[in-house]
């Protein structure tokens, strides 16, 4: 408001000074023209008077008694040769204009400035003059007449501008007051601010920002609750196994029991480590407000790395058969995240498959420039309802289910970050098929000398 007000005052003050200078110049020109017109009018009247009376050289008393008004003065003289001048008539206020040169000039008479004009025509000399101070008072009157309404209009404009800006920013003030009174756990939407169209995008952005902050806080709370709930079980198991090992160490024949308790505690630590790793990865994927990091990976290489990682802790090698198409493609997904997603799918498939049954990882290329990784197992499978719930965090089909319940959640989150999708479908007669799809870079497709049904 101060910037706008100061700008308006400065701008219109400059305009007012410009107009005043222009009016002053035009007024001086008009008054000078009036002097010249008065001289020509008097010259015309004098030329019509009898030449005998003027030639006698007698003063015209009636003309001498004319009183000038508004600071005007006039003097009529007859020219006698080139040097002699005989006044014929003049106004009583004439300061004596005999020494003034023809044309316009500014002279000082009696301590006052006069603007003069002298016309010489047909042996007659007409001198007219008016006072400069009268002209200045006239200019001041004009400036006051125009300046007072101008100042009132400027003050009124600033006042209207004050109310206009205050009214326009009032919705923002309501939003500020609502945010100041909002508690950390308040998830209610912002009140209706009735903002004008110009401020509506700002209000919408603030509401969107508040919503994202609330979502981030909700994710943090959910992560804390889930971590506390899920980590309690392995920590309790480790504590129990350590207590058993301590009791067994006091007995003479407690070595086998201690060894078993130590092995169980080690498995609990590994489960705890795996759960922590999965939780941290899921928190990074869900909680990041920045765009997902770009990367590049090849479908066949990522599939082979995922198989190696999934079978690293298995006693039976070769349980996973890899089926690749005639050609493969580059994906705009970081290789580490793609391998992590495929490894989680393979871990689930091998964990729930019955016996040493085979798990198939099939890579498919589609006409719509997408790549699908299908993991098929021969386990108990899931129903249609369970498939819809399986991607929720910590979802398990039963209390005796293995794993932390985070694997499919991580796969689904990776897919959503890179414009992909995860679909779970029950197989007939048994088993589950998990299909992970990502867009392919068509310009990065390369030919591969791989048979359509080769095993890895």
CSV table of C-alpha atoms in Angstrom, one decimal:
chain,number,residue,atom,x,y,z
A,1,UNK,CA,0.0,0.0,0.0
A,2,UNK,CA,2.8,2.4,0.8
A,3,UNK,CA,4.6,1.7,-2.5
A,4,UNK,CA,1.4,2.1,-4.5
A,5,UNK,CA,0.4,5.3,-2.6
A,6,UNK,CA,3.9,6.8,-3.0
A,7,UNK,CA,4.0,5.9,-6.7
A,8,UNK,CA,0.6,7.5,-7.3
A,9,UNK,CA,1.4,10.7,-5.4
A,10,UNK,CA,4.8,11.0,-7.2
A,11,UNK,CA,3.3,10.3,-10.6
A,12,UNK,CA,0.4,12.7,-10.3
A,13,UNK,CA,2.5,15.4,-8.7
A,14,UNK,CA,4.8,15.3,-11.7
A,15,UNK,CA,1.7,15.4,-14.0
A,16,UNK,CA,0.4,18.4,-12.0
A,17,UNK,CA,3.7,20.3,-12.3
A,18,UNK,CA,3.8,19.5,-16.0
A,19,UNK,CA,0.3,20.8,-16.4
A,20,UNK,CA,1.0,23.9,-14.3
A,21,UNK,CA,4.0,24.8,-16.5
A,22,UNK,CA,2.0,24.3,-19.6
A,23,UNK,CA,-0.8,26.4,-18.3
A,24,UNK,CA,1.6,29.1,-17.3
A,25,UNK,CA,3.1,29.2,-20.8
A,26,UNK,CA,-0.3,29.2,-22.4
A,27,UNK,CA,-1.5,32.0,-20.1
A,28,UNK,CA,1.5,34.2,-20.8
A,29,UNK,CA,0.9,33.7,-24.5
A,30,UNK,CA,-2.8,34.5,-24.2
A,31,UNK,CA,-2.1,37.6,-22.2
A,32,UNK,CA,0.5,38.7,-24.6
A,33,UNK,CA,-2.0,38.3,-27.4
A,34,UNK,CA,-4.4,40.3,-25.4
A,35,UNK,CA,-1.9,43.2,-25.2
A,36,UNK,CA,-1.3,43.1,-28.9
A,37,UNK,CA,-5.0,42.9,-29.7
A,38,UNK,CA,-5.7,45.9,-27.4
A,39,UNK,CA,-3.0,47.9,-29.1
A,40,UNK,CA,-4.4,47.1,-32.6
A,41,UNK,CA,-7.9,47.9,-31.4
A,42,UNK,CA,-6.8,51.3,-30.0
A,43,UNK,CA,-4.8,52.0,-33.2
A,44,UNK,CA,-8.0,51.3,-35.2
A,45,UNK,CA,-10.0,53.7,-33.1
A,46,UNK,CA,-7.4,56.4,-33.3
A,47,UNK,CA,-7.1,56.1,-37.0
A,48,UNK,CA,-10.8,56.9,-37.3
A,49,UNK,CA,-10.6,60.1,-35.2
A,50,UNK,CA,-10.3,63.5,-37.0
A,51,UNK,CA,-6.7,64.1,-38.1
A,52,UNK,CA,-7.0,67.9,-37.5
A,53,UNK,CA,-7.4,67.5,-33.7
A,54,UNK,CA,-4.4,65.2,-33.4
A,55,UNK,CA,-2.3,67.4,-35.7
A,56,UNK,CA,-2.9,70.4,-33.5
A,57,UNK,CA,-1.1,68.6,-30.8
A,58,UNK,CA,-3.6,69.4,-28.1
A,59,UNK,CA,-4.1,66.8,-25.4
A,60,UNK,CA,-7.3,64.8,-25.3
A,61,UNK,CA,-8.5,65.4,-21.8
A,62,UNK,CA,-11.4,62.9,-21.9
A,63,UNK,CA,-9.0,60.1,-23.0
A,64,UNK,CA,-6.5,61.0,-20.2
A,65,UNK,CA,-9.2,60.5,-17.5
A,66,UNK,CA,-9.8,56.8,-18.5
A,67,UNK,CA,-9.0,54.7,-15.5
A,68,UNK,CA,-7.3,51.4,-16.2
A,69,UNK,CA,-8.6,48.2,-14.7
A,70,UNK,CA,-6.9,44.9,-13.8
A,71,UNK,CA,-3.4,46.5,-14.0
A,72,UNK,CA,-3.7,47.5,-17.6
A,73,UNK,CA,-2.1,50.6,-19.0
A,74,UNK,CA,-2.3,52.2,-22.5
A,75,UNK,CA,-0.6,55.2,-24.1
A,76,UNK,CA,-1.3,56.8,-27.5
A,77,UNK,CA,1.4,59.1,-29.1
A,78,UNK,CA,1.9,60.9,-32.4
A,79,UNK,CA,5.3,60.4,-34.0
A,80,UNK,CA,6.9,63.7,-35.2
A,81,UNK,CA,9.7,62.6,-37.4
A,82,UNK,CA,12.1,60.0,-36.3
A,83,UNK,CA,12.9,61.4,-32.9
A,84,UNK,CA,10.0,63.5,-31.6
A,85,UNK,CA,7.0,61.9,-30.0
A,86,UNK,CA,3.9,63.7,-28.7
A,87,UNK,CA,1.6,61.9,-26.3
A,88,UNK,CA,-2.0,62.2,-27.3
A,89,UNK,CA,-3.8,60.1,-24.6
A,90,UNK,CA,-3.0,57.6,-21.9
A,91,UNK,CA,-4.5,55.9,-19.0
A,92,UNK,CA,-4.0,57.4,-15.6
A,93,UNK,CA,-2.1,54.3,-14.4
A,94,UNK,CA,0.4,54.4,-17.3
A,95,UNK,CA,3.9,54.2,-15.9
A,96,UNK,CA,5.4,56.2,-18.8
A,97,UNK,CA,6.1,54.1,-21.8
A,98,UNK,CA,8.0,56.5,-24.1
A,99,UNK,CA,11.3,54.7,-23.8
A,100,UNK,CA,9.9,51.2,-24.5
A,101,UNK,CA,11.0,49.6,-27.8
A,102,UNK,CA,8.5,48.3,-30.3
A,103,UNK,CA,7.3,44.8,-29.8
A,104,UNK,CA,7.1,42.7,-26.6
A,105,UNK,CA,9.4,43.4,-23.6
A,106,UNK,CA,9.4,43.2,-19.8
A,107,UNK,CA,10.3,46.4,-18.0
A,108,UNK,CA,10.4,47.6,-14.4
A,109,UNK,CA,8.5,50.7,-13.5
A,110,UNK,CA,8.1,52.0,-10.0
A,111,UNK,CA,9.5,48.8,-8.5
A,112,UNK,CA,7.0,46.6,-10.4
A,113,UNK,CA,7.5,44.4,-13.4
A,114,UNK,CA,5.3,45.2,-16.5
A,115,UNK,CA,4.8,43.3,-19.7
A,116,UNK,CA,4.7,45.8,-22.6
A,117,UNK,CA,3.8,45.8,-26.2
A,118,UNK,CA,4.4,48.7,-28.6
A,119,UNK,CA,2.7,49.1,-32.0
A,120,UNK,CA,3.9,51.8,-34.5
A,121,UNK,CA,1.6,52.3,-37.5
A,122,UNK,CA,0.8,55.2,-39.7
A,123,UNK,CA,2.5,57.8,-37.6
A,124,UNK,CA,0.8,56.6,-34.5
A,125,UNK,CA,2.4,54.8,-31.6
A,126,UNK,CA,0.3,52.6,-29.3
A,127,UNK,CA,1.9,51.2,-26.1
A,128,UNK,CA,0.0,48.7,-23.9
A,129,UNK,CA,1.2,47.1,-20.7
A,130,UNK,CA,0.0,45.0,-17.8
A,131,UNK,CA,1.6,44.1,-14.5
A,132,UNK,CA,3.4,40.8,-14.0
A,133,UNK,CA,2.0,40.4,-10.4
A,134,UNK,CA,-1.5,40.5,-11.7
A,135,UNK,CA,-0.6,37.7,-14.1
A,136,UNK,CA,0.9,35.6,-11.3
A,137,UNK,CA,-2.2,36.1,-9.1
A,138,UNK,CA,-4.3,34.9,-12.1
A,139,UNK,CA,-2.1,31.8,-12.4
A,140,UNK,CA,-2.4,31.1,-8.7
A,141,UNK,CA,-6.2,31.3,-8.9
A,142,UNK,CA,-6.2,28.9,-11.8
A,143,UNK,CA,-3.8,26.5,-9.9
A,144,UNK,CA,-6.0,26.6,-6.8
A,145,UNK,CA,-9.2,26.1,-8.8
A,146,UNK,CA,-7.7,23.1,-10.6
A,147,UNK,CA,-5.4,21.8,-7.8
A,148,UNK,CA,-8.0,21.5,-4.9
A,149,UNK,CA,-10.3,19.1,-6.8
A,150,UNK,CA,-7.2,17.3,-8.1
A,151,UNK,CA,-5.9,16.9,-4.5
A,152,UNK,CA,-9.3,15.7,-3.3
A,153,UNK,CA,-9.5,13.2,-6.1
A,154,UNK,CA,-6.0,11.9,-5.3
A,155,UNK,CA,-6.8,11.5,-1.6
A,156,UNK,CA,-10.1,9.8,-2.5
A,157,UNK,CA,-8.3,7.5,-4.9
A,158,UNK,CA,-5.8,6.5,-2.2
A,159,UNK,CA,-8.6,5.9,0.3
A,160,UNK,CA,-10.5,3.7,-2.2
A,161,UNK,CA,-7.3,1.9,-3.0
A,162,UNK,CA,-6.8,1.3,0.7
A,163,UNK,CA,-10.2,-0.2,1.1
A,164,UNK,CA,-9.9,-2.2,-2.1
A,165,UNK,CA,-6.6,-3.8,-1.3
A,166,UNK,CA,-7.8,-4.5,2.3
A,167,UNK,CA,-10.9,-6.1,1.0
A,168,UNK,CA,-8.9,-8.2,-1.5
A,169,UNK,CA,-6.4,-9.4,1.1
A,170,UNK,CA,-9.0,-10.1,3.8
A,171,UNK,CA,-9.4,-13.7,2.6
A,172,UNK,CA,-5.7,-14.3,3.0
A,173,UNK,CA,-5.9,-12.8,6.5
A,174,UNK,CA,-8.8,-15.3,7.3
A,175,UNK,CA,-6.6,-18.1,6.1
A,176,UNK,CA,-3.7,-16.9,8.2
A,177,UNK,CA,-5.9,-16.6,11.3
A,178,UNK,CA,-7.3,-20.1,10.6
A,179,UNK,CA,-3.8,-21.6,10.3
A,180,UNK,CA,-2.6,-19.8,13.4
A,181,UNK,CA,-5.4,-21.4,15.4
A,182,UNK,CA,-5.0,-24.8,13.9
A,183,UNK,CA,-3.5,-27.6,16.1
A,184,UNK,CA,-0.9,-30.0,14.8
A,185,UNK,CA,-3.4,-32.9,14.7
A,186,UNK,CA,-6.2,-30.9,13.1
A,187,UNK,CA,-7.1,-32.4,9.8
A,188,UNK,CA,-10.3,-30.4,9.1
A,189,UNK,CA,-10.3,-28.5,5.8
A,190,UNK,CA,-9.7,-24.7,5.7
A,191,UNK,CA,-12.8,-22.5,6.1
A,192,UNK,CA,-14.4,-21.1,3.0
A,193,UNK,CA,-12.5,-17.8,2.4
A,194,UNK,CA,-14.6,-16.5,-0.5
A,195,UNK,CA,-11.4,-15.2,-2.2
A,196,UNK,CA,-11.6,-13.2,-5.4
A,197,UNK,CA,-10.6,-15.0,-8.6
A,198,UNK,CA,-7.1,-13.4,-8.5
A,199,UNK,CA,-6.3,-14.8,-5.1
A,200,UNK,CA,-8.0,-18.2,-5.5
A,201,UNK,CA,-4.9,-19.9,-6.9
A,202,UNK,CA,-2.9,-18.8,-3.8
A,203,UNK,CA,-5.6,-20.0,-1.4
A,204,UNK,CA,-5.8,-23.3,-3.3
A,205,UNK,CA,-2.0,-23.7,-3.1
A,206,UNK,CA,-2.0,-23.1,0.6
A,207,UNK,CA,-4.8,-25.6,1.1
A,208,UNK,CA,-2.9,-28.1,-1.0
A,209,UNK,CA,0.3,-27.5,1.0
A,210,UNK,CA,-1.6,-28.0,4.3
A,211,UNK,CA,-3.1,-31.2,2.9
A,212,UNK,CA,0.4,-32.5,1.9
A,213,UNK,CA,1.8,-31.6,5.3
A,214,UNK,CA,-1.1,-33.5,7.0
A,215,UNK,CA,-0.5,-36.5,4.8
A,216,UNK,CA,3.2,-36.5,5.7
A,217,UNK,CA,2.4,-36.3,9.4
A,218,UNK,CA,-0.1,-39.1,9.0
A,219,UNK,CA,2.5,-41.2,7.2
A,220,UNK,CA,5.0,-40.5,10.0
A,221,UNK,CA,2.5,-41.5,12.7
A,222,UNK,CA,1.5,-44.6,10.8
A,223,UNK,CA,5.2,-45.5,10.3
A,224,UNK,CA,5.8,-45.1,14.0
A,225,UNK,CA,2.8,-47.1,15.0
A,226,UNK,CA,3.5,-49.9,12.5
A,227,UNK,CA,7.2,-50.0,13.4
A,228,UNK,CA,6.5,-50.2,17.1
A,229,UNK,CA,3.9,-52.9,16.5
A,230,UNK,CA,6.0,-55.0,14.1
A,231,UNK,CA,9.3,-54.7,15.9
A,232,UNK,CA,7.9,-55.7,19.3
A,233,UNK,CA,7.5,-59.4,18.2
A,234,UNK,CA,11.0,-60.1,17.0
A,235,UNK,CA,12.5,-58.1,19.9
A,236,UNK,CA,10.4,-60.1,22.4
A,237,UNK,CA,11.5,-63.4,20.7
A,238,UNK,CA,15.2,-62.3,20.9
A,239,UNK,CA,14.9,-61.5,24.6
A,240,UNK,CA,13.2,-64.8,25.3
A,241,UNK,CA,15.9,-66.8,23.4
A,242,UNK,CA,18.7,-65.0,25.2
A,243,UNK,CA,17.0,-65.7,28.6
A,244,UNK,CA,16.7,-69.4,27.6
A,245,UNK,CA,20.4,-69.4,26.6
A,246,UNK,CA,21.4,-67.9,29.9
A,247,UNK,CA,19.4,-70.5,31.9
A,248,UNK,CA,20.9,-73.3,29.7
A,249,UNK,CA,24.4,-72.1,30.3
A,250,UNK,CA,23.9,-72.7,34.1
A,251,UNK,CA,23.2,-76.4,33.5
A,252,UNK,CA,25.9,-78.9,32.7
A,253,UNK,CA,24.0,-80.5,29.8
A,254,UNK,CA,22.5,-77.2,28.5
A,255,UNK,CA,24.9,-76.7,25.5
A,256,UNK,CA,22.4,-78.0,22.8
A,257,UNK,CA,19.6,-75.9,24.3
A,258,UNK,CA,21.9,-72.9,24.3
A,259,UNK,CA,23.0,-73.5,20.7
A,260,UNK,CA,19.4,-73.7,19.6
A,261,UNK,CA,18.4,-70.6,21.5
A,262,UNK,CA,21.4,-68.8,20.0
A,263,UNK,CA,20.3,-69.9,16.5
A,264,UNK,CA,16.7,-68.7,17.2
A,265,UNK,CA,18.0,-65.4,18.4
A,266,UNK,CA,20.1,-65.0,15.3
A,267,UNK,CA,17.0,-65.7,13.1
A,268,UNK,CA,15.1,-63.1,15.1
A,269,UNK,CA,17.9,-60.5,14.5
A,270,UNK,CA,17.8,-61.3,10.8
A,271,UNK,CA,14.0,-60.9,10.8
A,272,UNK,CA,14.3,-57.6,12.7
A,273,UNK,CA,17.0,-56.4,10.3
A,274,UNK,CA,14.8,-57.3,7.3
A,275,UNK,CA,11.8,-55.6,8.8
A,276,UNK,CA,13.7,-52.4,9.5
A,277,UNK,CA,15.1,-52.4,6.0
A,278,UNK,CA,11.7,-52.8,4.5
A,279,UNK,CA,10.2,-50.2,6.7
A,280,UNK,CA,12.9,-47.6,5.9
A,281,UNK,CA,12.6,-48.2,2.2
A,282,UNK,CA,8.8,-47.9,2.3
A,283,UNK,CA,9.1,-44.7,4.3
A,284,UNK,CA,11.5,-43.2,1.8
A,285,UNK,CA,9.2,-44.1,-1.1
A,286,UNK,CA,6.0,-42.8,0.5
A,287,UNK,CA,7.3,-39.8,2.4
A,288,UNK,CA,9.4,-38.2,-0.3
A,289,UNK,CA,7.9,-34.9,-1.6
A,290,UNK,CA,10.5,-34.7,-4.4
A,291,UNK,CA,10.1,-36.3,-7.8
A,292,UNK,CA,11.2,-39.9,-8.0
A,293,UNK,CA,14.9,-40.2,-9.0
A,294,UNK,CA,15.4,-41.0,-12.6
A,295,UNK,CA,17.4,-44.0,-13.7
A,296,UNK,CA,17.8,-46.6,-16.4
A,297,UNK,CA,17.8,-50.4,-16.2
A,298,UNK,CA,17.4,-53.3,-18.6
A,299,UNK,CA,14.7,-55.9,-18.1
A,300,UNK,CA,16.8,-59.0,-18.6
A,301,UNK,CA,19.7,-57.8,-16.4
A,302,UNK,CA,17.4,-56.7,-13.6
A,303,UNK,CA,15.6,-60.0,-13.7
A,304,UNK,CA,18.8,-62.0,-13.5
A,305,UNK,CA,20.1,-59.9,-10.5
A,306,UNK,CA,16.7,-60.3,-8.7
A,307,UNK,CA,16.9,-64.1,-9.1
A,308,UNK,CA,20.5,-64.2,-7.8
A,309,UNK,CA,19.5,-62.2,-4.7
A,310,UNK,CA,16.3,-64.2,-4.1
A,311,UNK,CA,18.1,-67.6,-4.2
A,312,UNK,CA,21.1,-66.4,-2.2
A,313,UNK,CA,19.6,-67.7,1.1
A,314,UNK,CA,17.9,-70.7,-0.4
A,315,UNK,CA,19.2,-74.2,0.0
A,316,UNK,CA,17.8,-75.3,-3.3
A,317,UNK,CA,19.2,-73.5,-6.3
A,318,UNK,CA,17.5,-73.3,-9.7
A,319,UNK,CA,13.9,-73.0,-8.3
A,320,UNK,CA,13.3,-69.9,-10.4
A,321,UNK,CA,13.0,-70.2,-14.2
A,322,UNK,CA,13.5,-67.1,-16.2
A,323,UNK,CA,11.6,-66.7,-19.5
A,324,UNK,CA,12.8,-63.8,-21.7
A,325,UNK,CA,11.3,-62.5,-25.0
A,326,UNK,CA,13.3,-62.2,-28.3
A,327,UNK,CA,14.2,-58.7,-27.4
A,328,UNK,CA,14.5,-56.7,-24.3
A,329,UNK,CA,14.0,-53.1,-23.4
A,330,UNK,CA,15.4,-50.3,-21.3
A,331,UNK,CA,13.2,-49.0,-18.5
A,332,UNK,CA,13.2,-45.5,-16.9
A,333,UNK,CA,13.5,-47.1,-13.4
A,334,UNK,CA,16.6,-47.3,-11.3
A,335,UNK,CA,18.0,-50.7,-11.4
A,336,UNK,CA,18.3,-51.0,-7.6
A,337,UNK,CA,14.6,-50.4,-7.2
A,338,UNK,CA,13.6,-52.7,-10.0
A,339,UNK,CA,15.7,-55.5,-8.6
A,340,UNK,CA,14.2,-54.8,-5.1
A,341,UNK,CA,10.6,-55.1,-6.5
A,342,UNK,CA,11.3,-58.3,-8.4
A,343,UNK,CA,13.2,-59.8,-5.4
A,344,UNK,CA,10.2,-59.2,-3.1
A,345,UNK,CA,7.9,-60.9,-5.6
A,346,UNK,CA,10.2,-63.8,-5.9
A,347,UNK,CA,10.7,-64.1,-2.1
A,348,UNK,CA,6.9,-64.3,-1.6
A,349,UNK,CA,6.6,-66.9,-4.4
A,350,UNK,CA,9.3,-69.1,-3.0
A,351,UNK,CA,8.2,-68.7,0.6
A,352,UNK,CA,4.6,-69.8,0.0
A,353,UNK,CA,5.3,-72.4,-2.7
A,354,UNK,CA,4.7,-76.0,-1.7
A,355,UNK,CA,7.9,-78.1,-1.6
A,356,UNK,CA,10.5,-77.5,-4.2
A,357,UNK,CA,8.0,-76.4,-6.8
A,358,UNK,CA,9.2,-74.2,-9.6
A,359,UNK,CA,8.8,-70.5,-9.7
A,360,UNK,CA,8.6,-68.8,-13.1
A,361,UNK,CA,9.7,-65.2,-13.8
A,362,UNK,CA,8.4,-64.3,-17.3
A,363,UNK,CA,9.3,-61.0,-19.0
A,364,UNK,CA,6.8,-59.9,-21.7
A,365,UNK,CA,7.0,-57.1,-24.2
A,366,UNK,CA,3.7,-55.5,-25.3
A,367,UNK,CA,2.6,-53.5,-28.4
A,368,UNK,CA,1.8,-50.5,-26.2
A,369,UNK,CA,5.5,-50.1,-25.3
A,370,UNK,CA,5.2,-51.6,-21.8
A,371,UNK,CA,7.2,-54.4,-20.1
A,372,UNK,CA,5.6,-56.8,-17.7
A,373,UNK,CA,7.3,-59.1,-15.2
A,374,UNK,CA,5.1,-62.0,-14.3
A,375,UNK,CA,6.0,-64.2,-11.3
A,376,UNK,CA,4.0,-67.4,-11.1
A,377,UNK,CA,4.1,-69.9,-8.2
A,378,UNK,CA,2.3,-73.1,-7.2
A,379,UNK,CA,1.5,-72.1,-3.7
A,380,UNK,CA,-1.9,-71.9,-2.0
A,381,UNK,CA,-2.6,-68.6,-3.8
A,382,UNK,CA,-5.0,-65.9,-2.8
A,383,UNK,CA,-8.7,-65.2,-3.4
A,384,UNK,CA,-9.9,-62.2,-5.3
A,385,UNK,CA,-10.6,-60.3,-2.1
A,386,UNK,CA,-7.2,-61.2,-0.6
A,387,UNK,CA,-5.5,-60.0,-3.8
A,388,UNK,CA,-7.1,-56.6,-3.4
A,389,UNK,CA,-5.9,-56.4,0.3
A,390,UNK,CA,-2.4,-57.9,-0.2
A,391,UNK,CA,-0.7,-54.6,-1.1
A,392,UNK,CA,-1.7,-53.0,2.2
A,393,UNK,CA,1.2,-52.6,4.7
A,394,UNK,CA,1.5,-55.5,7.2
A,395,UNK,CA,-1.4,-57.4,5.7
A,396,UNK,CA,-1.2,-61.1,6.3
A,397,UNK,CA,-3.7,-63.8,5.4
A,398,UNK,CA,-3.3,-65.5,8.8
A,399,UNK,CA,-1.5,-65.3,12.1
A,400,UNK,CA,0.8,-68.1,11.1
A,401,UNK,CA,1.8,-66.4,7.8
A,402,UNK,CA,5.5,-65.8,7.3
A,403,UNK,CA,7.2,-62.5,6.5
A,404,UNK,CA,6.6,-58.9,7.6
A,405,UNK,CA,3.8,-58.0,5.3
A,406,UNK,CA,5.7,-55.2,3.6
A,407,UNK,CA,7.0,-56.8,0.4
A,408,UNK,CA,4.0,-56.3,-1.8
A,409,UNK,CA,3.5,-52.8,-0.3
A,410,UNK,CA,7.0,-51.8,-1.4
A,411,UNK,CA,6.5,-53.3,-4.9
A,412,UNK,CA,3.2,-51.4,-5.3
A,413,UNK,CA,4.9,-48.1,-4.1
A,414,UNK,CA,7.8,-48.5,-6.6
A,415,UNK,CA,5.3,-49.2,-9.4
A,416,UNK,CA,3.3,-46.0,-8.6
A,417,UNK,CA,6.4,-43.9,-8.4
A,418,UNK,CA,7.4,-44.8,-12.0
A,419,UNK,CA,4.0,-44.9,-13.8
A,420,UNK,CA,3.8,-48.7,-13.3
A,421,UNK,CA,1.2,-51.1,-11.9
A,422,UNK,CA,1.0,-54.3,-9.9
A,423,UNK,CA,-1.7,-56.8,-10.4
A,424,UNK,CA,-2.3,-60.0,-8.4
A,425,UNK,CA,-4.3,-62.8,-10.0
A,426,UNK,CA,-5.1,-66.3,-8.6
A,427,UNK,CA,-4.0,-69.1,-10.9
A,428,UNK,CA,-6.0,-72.2,-11.9
A,429,UNK,CA,-5.9,-74.6,-10.3
A,430,UNK,CA,-3.4,-73.4,-7.6
A,431,UNK,CA,-0.9,-70.7,-7.2
A,432,UNK,CA,-0.7,-66.9,-7.6
A,433,UNK,CA,0.5,-64.7,-10.5
A,434,UNK,CA,1.9,-61.3,-9.7
A,435,UNK,CA,2.4,-59.0,-12.8
A,436,UNK,CA,4.5,-55.9,-12.5
A,437,UNK,CA,4.3,-53.5,-15.5
A,438,UNK,CA,6.4,-50.5,-16.4
A,439,UNK,CA,6.5,-48.3,-19.5
A,440,UNK,CA,9.3,-49.1,-21.8
A,441,UNK,CA,11.6,-46.7,-23.7
A,442,UNK,CA,10.9,-47.6,-27.3
A,443,UNK,CA,14.1,-45.9,-28.5
A,444,UNK,CA,16.2,-48.0,-26.2
A,445,UNK,CA,14.9,-51.4,-27.3
A,446,UNK,CA,17.8,-53.8,-28.2
A,447,UNK,CA,17.8,-57.2,-29.8
A,448,UNK,CA,18.9,-60.1,-27.6
A,449,UNK,CA,19.9,-63.6,-28.7
A,450,UNK,CA,17.7,-65.2,-26.1
A,451,UNK,CA,15.2,-67.9,-26.8
A,452,UNK,CA,11.5,-67.2,-26.0
A,453,UNK,CA,11.4,-69.9,-23.3
A,454,UNK,CA,14.9,-70.1,-22.0
A,455,UNK,CA,15.6,-71.0,-18.4
A,456,UNK,CA,18.1,-69.2,-16.2
